mmCIF file of C-alpha atoms in Angstrom:
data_model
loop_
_atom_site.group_PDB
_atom_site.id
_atom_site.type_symbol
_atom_site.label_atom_id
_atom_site.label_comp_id
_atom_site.label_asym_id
_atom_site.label_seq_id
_atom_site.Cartn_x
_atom_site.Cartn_y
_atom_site.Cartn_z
ATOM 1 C CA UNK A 1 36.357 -30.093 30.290
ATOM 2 C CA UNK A 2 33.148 -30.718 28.404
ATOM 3 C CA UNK A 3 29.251 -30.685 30.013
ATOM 4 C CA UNK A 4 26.515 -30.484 27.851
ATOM 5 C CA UNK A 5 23.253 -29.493 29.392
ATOM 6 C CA UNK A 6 19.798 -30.968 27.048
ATOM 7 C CA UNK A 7 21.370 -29.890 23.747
ATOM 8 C CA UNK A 8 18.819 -30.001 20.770
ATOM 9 C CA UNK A 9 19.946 -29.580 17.048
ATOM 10 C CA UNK A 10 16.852 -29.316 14.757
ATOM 11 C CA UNK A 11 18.150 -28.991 11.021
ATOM 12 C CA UNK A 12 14.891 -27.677 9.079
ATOM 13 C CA UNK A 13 13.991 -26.950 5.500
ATOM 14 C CA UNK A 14 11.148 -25.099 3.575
ATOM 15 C CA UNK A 15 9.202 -28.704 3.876
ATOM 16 C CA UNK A 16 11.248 -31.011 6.467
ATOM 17 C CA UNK A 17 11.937 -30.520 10.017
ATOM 18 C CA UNK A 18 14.717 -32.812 11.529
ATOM 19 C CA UNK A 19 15.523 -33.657 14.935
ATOM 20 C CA UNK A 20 19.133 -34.442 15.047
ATOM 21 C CA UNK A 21 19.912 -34.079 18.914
ATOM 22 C CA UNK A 22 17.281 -34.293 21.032
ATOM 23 C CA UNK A 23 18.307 -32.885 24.807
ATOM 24 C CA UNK A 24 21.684 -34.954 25.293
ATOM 25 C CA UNK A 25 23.335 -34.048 28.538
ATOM 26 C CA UNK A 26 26.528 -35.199 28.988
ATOM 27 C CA UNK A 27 30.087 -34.775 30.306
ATOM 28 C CA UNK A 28 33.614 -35.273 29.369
ATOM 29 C CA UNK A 29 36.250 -35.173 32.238
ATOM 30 C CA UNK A 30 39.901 -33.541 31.262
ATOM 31 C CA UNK A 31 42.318 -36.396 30.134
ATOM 32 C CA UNK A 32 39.237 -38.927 29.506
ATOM 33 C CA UNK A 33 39.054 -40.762 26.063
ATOM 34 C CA UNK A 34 35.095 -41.314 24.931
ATOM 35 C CA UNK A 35 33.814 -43.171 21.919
ATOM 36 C CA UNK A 36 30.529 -41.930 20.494
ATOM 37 C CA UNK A 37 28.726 -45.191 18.790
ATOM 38 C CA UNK A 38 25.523 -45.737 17.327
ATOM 39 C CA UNK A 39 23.754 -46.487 13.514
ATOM 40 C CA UNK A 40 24.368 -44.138 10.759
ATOM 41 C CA UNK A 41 21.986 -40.980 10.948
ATOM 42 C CA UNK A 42 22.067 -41.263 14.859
ATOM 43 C CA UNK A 43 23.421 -37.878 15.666
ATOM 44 C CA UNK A 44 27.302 -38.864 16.167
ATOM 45 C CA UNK A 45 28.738 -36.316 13.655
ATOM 46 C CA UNK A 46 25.953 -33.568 14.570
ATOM 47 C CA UNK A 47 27.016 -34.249 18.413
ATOM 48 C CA UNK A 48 30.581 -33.991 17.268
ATOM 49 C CA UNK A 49 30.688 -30.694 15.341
ATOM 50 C CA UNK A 50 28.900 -29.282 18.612
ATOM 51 C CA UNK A 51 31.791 -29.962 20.742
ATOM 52 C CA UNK A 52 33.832 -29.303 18.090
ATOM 53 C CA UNK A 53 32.472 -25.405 17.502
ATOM 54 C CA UNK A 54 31.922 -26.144 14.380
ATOM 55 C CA UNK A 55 27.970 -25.371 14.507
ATOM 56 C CA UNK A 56 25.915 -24.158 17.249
ATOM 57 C CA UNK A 57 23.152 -26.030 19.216
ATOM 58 C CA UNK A 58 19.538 -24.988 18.122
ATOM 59 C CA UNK A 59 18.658 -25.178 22.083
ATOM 60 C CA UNK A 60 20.729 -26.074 25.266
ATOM 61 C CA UNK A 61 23.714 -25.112 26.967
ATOM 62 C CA UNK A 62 27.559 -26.197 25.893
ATOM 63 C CA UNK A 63 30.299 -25.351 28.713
ATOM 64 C CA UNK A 64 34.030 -25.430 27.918
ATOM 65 C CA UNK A 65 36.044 -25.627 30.168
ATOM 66 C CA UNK A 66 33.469 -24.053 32.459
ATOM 67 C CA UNK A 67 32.192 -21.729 29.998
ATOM 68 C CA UNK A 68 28.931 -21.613 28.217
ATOM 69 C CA UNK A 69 29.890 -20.995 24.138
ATOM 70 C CA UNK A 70 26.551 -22.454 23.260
ATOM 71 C CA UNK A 71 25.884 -19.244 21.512
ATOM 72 C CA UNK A 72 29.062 -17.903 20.831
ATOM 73 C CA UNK A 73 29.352 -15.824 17.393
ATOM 74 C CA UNK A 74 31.811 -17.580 14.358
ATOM 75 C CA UNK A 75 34.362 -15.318 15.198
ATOM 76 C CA UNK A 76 34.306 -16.438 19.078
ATOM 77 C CA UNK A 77 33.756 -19.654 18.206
ATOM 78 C CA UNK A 78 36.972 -20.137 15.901
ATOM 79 C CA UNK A 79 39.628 -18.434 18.415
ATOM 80 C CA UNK A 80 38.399 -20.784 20.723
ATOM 81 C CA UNK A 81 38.849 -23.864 18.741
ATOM 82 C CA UNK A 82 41.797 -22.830 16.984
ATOM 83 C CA UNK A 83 44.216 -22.868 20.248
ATOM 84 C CA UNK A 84 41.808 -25.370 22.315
ATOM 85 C CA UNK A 85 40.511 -28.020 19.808
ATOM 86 C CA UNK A 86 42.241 -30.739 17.191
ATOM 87 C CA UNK A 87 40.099 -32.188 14.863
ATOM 88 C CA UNK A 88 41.105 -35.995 12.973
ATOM 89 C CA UNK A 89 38.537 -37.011 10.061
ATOM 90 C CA UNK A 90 38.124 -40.310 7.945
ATOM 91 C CA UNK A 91 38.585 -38.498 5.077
ATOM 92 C CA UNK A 92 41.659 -37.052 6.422
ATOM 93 C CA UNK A 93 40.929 -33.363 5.288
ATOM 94 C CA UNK A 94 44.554 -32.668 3.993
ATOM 95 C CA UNK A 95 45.131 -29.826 1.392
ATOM 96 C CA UNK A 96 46.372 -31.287 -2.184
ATOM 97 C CA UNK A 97 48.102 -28.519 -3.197
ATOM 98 C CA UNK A 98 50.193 -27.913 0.092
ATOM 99 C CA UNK A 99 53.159 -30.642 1.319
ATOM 100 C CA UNK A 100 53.095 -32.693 4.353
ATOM 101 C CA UNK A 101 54.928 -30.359 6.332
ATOM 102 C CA UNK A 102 52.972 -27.247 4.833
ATOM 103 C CA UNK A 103 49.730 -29.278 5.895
ATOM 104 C CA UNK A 104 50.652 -30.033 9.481
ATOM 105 C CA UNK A 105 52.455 -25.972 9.827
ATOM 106 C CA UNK A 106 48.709 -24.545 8.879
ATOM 107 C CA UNK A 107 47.526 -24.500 12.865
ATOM 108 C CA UNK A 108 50.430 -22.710 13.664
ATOM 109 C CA UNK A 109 50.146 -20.082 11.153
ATOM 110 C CA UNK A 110 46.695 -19.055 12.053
ATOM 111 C CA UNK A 111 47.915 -18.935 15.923
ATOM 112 C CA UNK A 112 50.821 -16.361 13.933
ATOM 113 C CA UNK A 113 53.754 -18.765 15.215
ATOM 114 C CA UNK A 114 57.001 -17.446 14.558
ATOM 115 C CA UNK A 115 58.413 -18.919 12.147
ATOM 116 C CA UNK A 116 61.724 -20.801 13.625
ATOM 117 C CA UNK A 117 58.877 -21.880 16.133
ATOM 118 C CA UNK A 118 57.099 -23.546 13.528
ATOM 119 C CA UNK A 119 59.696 -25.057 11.920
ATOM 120 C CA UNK A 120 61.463 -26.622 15.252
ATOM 121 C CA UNK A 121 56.879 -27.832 15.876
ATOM 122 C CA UNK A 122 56.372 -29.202 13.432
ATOM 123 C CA UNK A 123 60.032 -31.502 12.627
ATOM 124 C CA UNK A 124 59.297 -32.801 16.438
ATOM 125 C CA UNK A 125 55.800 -34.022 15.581
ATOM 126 C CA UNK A 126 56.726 -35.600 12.223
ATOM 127 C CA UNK A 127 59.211 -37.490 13.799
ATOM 128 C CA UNK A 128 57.091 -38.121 16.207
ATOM 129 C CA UNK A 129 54.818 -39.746 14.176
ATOM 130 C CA UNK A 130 57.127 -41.410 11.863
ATOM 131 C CA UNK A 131 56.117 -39.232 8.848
ATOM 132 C CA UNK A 132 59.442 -37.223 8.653
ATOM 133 C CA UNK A 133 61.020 -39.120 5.555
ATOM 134 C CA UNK A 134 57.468 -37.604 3.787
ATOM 135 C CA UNK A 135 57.911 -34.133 4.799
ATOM 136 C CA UNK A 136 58.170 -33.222 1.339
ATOM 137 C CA UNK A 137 55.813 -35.193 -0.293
ATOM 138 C CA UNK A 138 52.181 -34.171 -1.328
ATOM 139 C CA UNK A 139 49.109 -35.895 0.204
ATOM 140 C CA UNK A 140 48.440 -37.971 -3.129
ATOM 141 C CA UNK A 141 52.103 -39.258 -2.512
ATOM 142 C CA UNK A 142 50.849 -40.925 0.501
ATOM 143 C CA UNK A 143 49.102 -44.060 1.523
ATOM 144 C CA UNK A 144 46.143 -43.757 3.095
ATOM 145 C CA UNK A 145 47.765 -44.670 6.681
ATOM 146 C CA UNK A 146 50.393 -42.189 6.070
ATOM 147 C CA UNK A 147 47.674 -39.419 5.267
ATOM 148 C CA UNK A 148 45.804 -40.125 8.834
ATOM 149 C CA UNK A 149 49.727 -39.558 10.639
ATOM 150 C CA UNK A 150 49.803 -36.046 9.049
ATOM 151 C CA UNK A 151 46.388 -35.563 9.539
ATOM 152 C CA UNK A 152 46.953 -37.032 13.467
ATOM 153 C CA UNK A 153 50.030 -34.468 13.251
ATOM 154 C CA UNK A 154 48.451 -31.518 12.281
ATOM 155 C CA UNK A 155 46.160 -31.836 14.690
ATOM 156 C CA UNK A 156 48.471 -32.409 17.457
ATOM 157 C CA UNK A 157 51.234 -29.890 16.983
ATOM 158 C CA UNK A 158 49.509 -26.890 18.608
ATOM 159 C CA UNK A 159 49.197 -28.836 21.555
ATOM 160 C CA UNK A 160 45.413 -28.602 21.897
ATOM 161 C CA UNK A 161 43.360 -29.709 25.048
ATOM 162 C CA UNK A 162 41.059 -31.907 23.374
ATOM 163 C CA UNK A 163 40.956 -33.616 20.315
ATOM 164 C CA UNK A 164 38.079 -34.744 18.471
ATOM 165 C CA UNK A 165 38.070 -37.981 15.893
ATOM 166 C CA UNK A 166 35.442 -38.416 13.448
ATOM 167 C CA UNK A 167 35.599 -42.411 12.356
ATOM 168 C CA UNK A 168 39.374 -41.787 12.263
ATOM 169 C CA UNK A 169 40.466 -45.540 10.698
ATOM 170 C CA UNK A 170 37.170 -45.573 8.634
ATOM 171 C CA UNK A 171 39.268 -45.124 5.446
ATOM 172 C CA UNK A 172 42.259 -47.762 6.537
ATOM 173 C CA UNK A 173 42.939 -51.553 7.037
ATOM 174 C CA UNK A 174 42.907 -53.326 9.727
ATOM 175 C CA UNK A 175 46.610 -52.891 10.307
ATOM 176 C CA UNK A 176 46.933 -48.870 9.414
ATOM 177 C CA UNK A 177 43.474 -48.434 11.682
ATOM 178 C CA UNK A 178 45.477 -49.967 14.246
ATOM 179 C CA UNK A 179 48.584 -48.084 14.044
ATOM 180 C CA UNK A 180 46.458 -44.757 14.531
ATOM 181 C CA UNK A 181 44.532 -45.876 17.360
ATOM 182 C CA UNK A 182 47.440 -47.186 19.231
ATOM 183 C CA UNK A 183 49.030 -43.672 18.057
ATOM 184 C CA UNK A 184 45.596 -42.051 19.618
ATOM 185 C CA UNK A 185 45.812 -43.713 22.739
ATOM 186 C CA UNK A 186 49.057 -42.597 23.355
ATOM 187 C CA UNK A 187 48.681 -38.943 22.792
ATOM 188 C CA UNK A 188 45.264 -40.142 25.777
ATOM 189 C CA UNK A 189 47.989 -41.705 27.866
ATOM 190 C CA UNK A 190 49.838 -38.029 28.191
ATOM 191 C CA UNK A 191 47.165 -36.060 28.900
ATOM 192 C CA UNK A 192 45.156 -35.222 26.093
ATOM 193 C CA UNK A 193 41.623 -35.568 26.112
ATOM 194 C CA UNK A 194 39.833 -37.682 23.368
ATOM 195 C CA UNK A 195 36.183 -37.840 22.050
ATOM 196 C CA UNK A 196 35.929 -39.665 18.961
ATOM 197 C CA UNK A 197 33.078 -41.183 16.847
ATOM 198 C CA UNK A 198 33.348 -44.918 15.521
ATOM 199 C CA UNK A 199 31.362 -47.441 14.333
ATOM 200 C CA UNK A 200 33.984 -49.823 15.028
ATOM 201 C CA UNK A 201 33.954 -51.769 18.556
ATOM 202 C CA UNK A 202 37.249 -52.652 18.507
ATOM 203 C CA UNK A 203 38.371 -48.761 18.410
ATOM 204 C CA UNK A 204 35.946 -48.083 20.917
ATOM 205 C CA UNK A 205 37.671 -50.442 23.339
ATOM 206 C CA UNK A 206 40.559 -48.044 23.578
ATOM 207 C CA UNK A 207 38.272 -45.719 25.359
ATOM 208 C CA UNK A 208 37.570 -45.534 28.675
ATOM 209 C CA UNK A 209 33.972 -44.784 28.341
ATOM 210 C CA UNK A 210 31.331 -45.551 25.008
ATOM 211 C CA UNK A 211 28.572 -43.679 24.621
ATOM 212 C CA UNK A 212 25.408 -45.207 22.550
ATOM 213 C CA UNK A 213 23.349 -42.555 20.542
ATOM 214 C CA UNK A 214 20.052 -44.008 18.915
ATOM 215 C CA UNK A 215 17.673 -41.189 17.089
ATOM 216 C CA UNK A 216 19.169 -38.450 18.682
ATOM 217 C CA UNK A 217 19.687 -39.587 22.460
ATOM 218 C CA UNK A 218 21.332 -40.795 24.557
ATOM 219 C CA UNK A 219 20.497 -44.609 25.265
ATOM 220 C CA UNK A 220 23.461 -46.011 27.569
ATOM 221 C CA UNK A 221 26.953 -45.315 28.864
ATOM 222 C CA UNK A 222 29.569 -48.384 29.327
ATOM 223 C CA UNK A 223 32.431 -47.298 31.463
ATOM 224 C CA UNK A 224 35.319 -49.416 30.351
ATOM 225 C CA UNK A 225 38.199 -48.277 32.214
ATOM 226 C CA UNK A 226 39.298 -45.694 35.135
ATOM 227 C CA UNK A 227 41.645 -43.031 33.740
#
């Protein structure tokens, strides 16, 4: 699903040059589940808005699914992710202003979803995530392991191929950080594909491979578990 090909990322300003990625080849097999680890400042989150589309490489190649979007425009790069790519953040990323089901209905509005489509979406995956009896409620209504379910929801109810996790129980105890990454694995177990960054080794035993990044590269892969 995912092959990266000696990607750099140099972020530079009128007096500093940084090398954030510095040629990391790697690839991510359809229904795998990877955990990205290293020290803060390593490259995880530069490596993850990559793959995510979010920001282009400054050098190397990026396939998806087969096809090079290295380069790919904004406007190329955001129909792609949009019906390909779900994105869950430690900071959860929901909108104040909008309710829990308005948060979790905003991927199907920019795919233009009819609406009695919507509606019958997004009811499955609340209940799906035990979050229906909050539909209503606003994000600052929530506890913080409540927020990462909608969040987790939202990101899940277009049905995207891959789903990428930036230090999703970062924000939660021990028991909420559970809940999600047993909630993670699942949506793993049926299919979807899973790269997510953690400094936490107990989340990263729910993968089936861990990556190590140190200053940019690459330093070793640990193959837990067969798919």
């Amino acid at each position: 699903m995912i092959k990266t090909v000696e990607l750099v990322k140099v972020f530079r300003t009128d007096e500093v040059e940084t090398t954030a990625l510095n040629k990391v080849s790697l690839e991510v097999k359809k229904g795998e589940f990877v955990a990205i680890m290293g020290p803060s400042g390593c490259g995880k989150s530069t490596l993850l808005n990559i793959l995510g589309l979010l920001d282009n490489p400054s050098d190397g190649q990026y396939f998806f699914n087969a096809t090079e979007v290295a380069k790919y425009k904004e406007k190329q790069r955001t129909n792609l992710r949009k019906s390909n790519i779900g994105f869950v953040f430690q900071s959860f990323n929901l909108i104040d202003e909008l309710t829990v089901f308005e948060n979790v209905e905003l991927p199907l509005l920019y795919q233009n979803v009819p609406s009695s489509e919507r509606k019958k979406k997004v009811e499955a995956v609340l209940e799906r995530m035990k979050i229906s009896h909050r539909r209503n409620h606003f994000p600052q209504q929530l506890s913080g392991g409540q927020q990462q379910r909608v969040a987790i929801a939202r990101s899940v109810v277009a049905n995207p191929k891959l789903i990428l996790a930036d230090e999703p129980t970062g924000n939660l105890d021990s028991t909420n950080g559970e809940e999600v990454m047993n909630l993670l694995s699942e949506l793993n177990n049926e299919g979807t594909t899973i790269v997510m960054v953690t400094h936490s080794p107990t989340d990263a035993e729910k993968a089936h491979r861990i990556i190590q990044l140190f200053d940019g590269h690459i330093v070793t892969e640990n193959i837990k578990k067969s798919i």
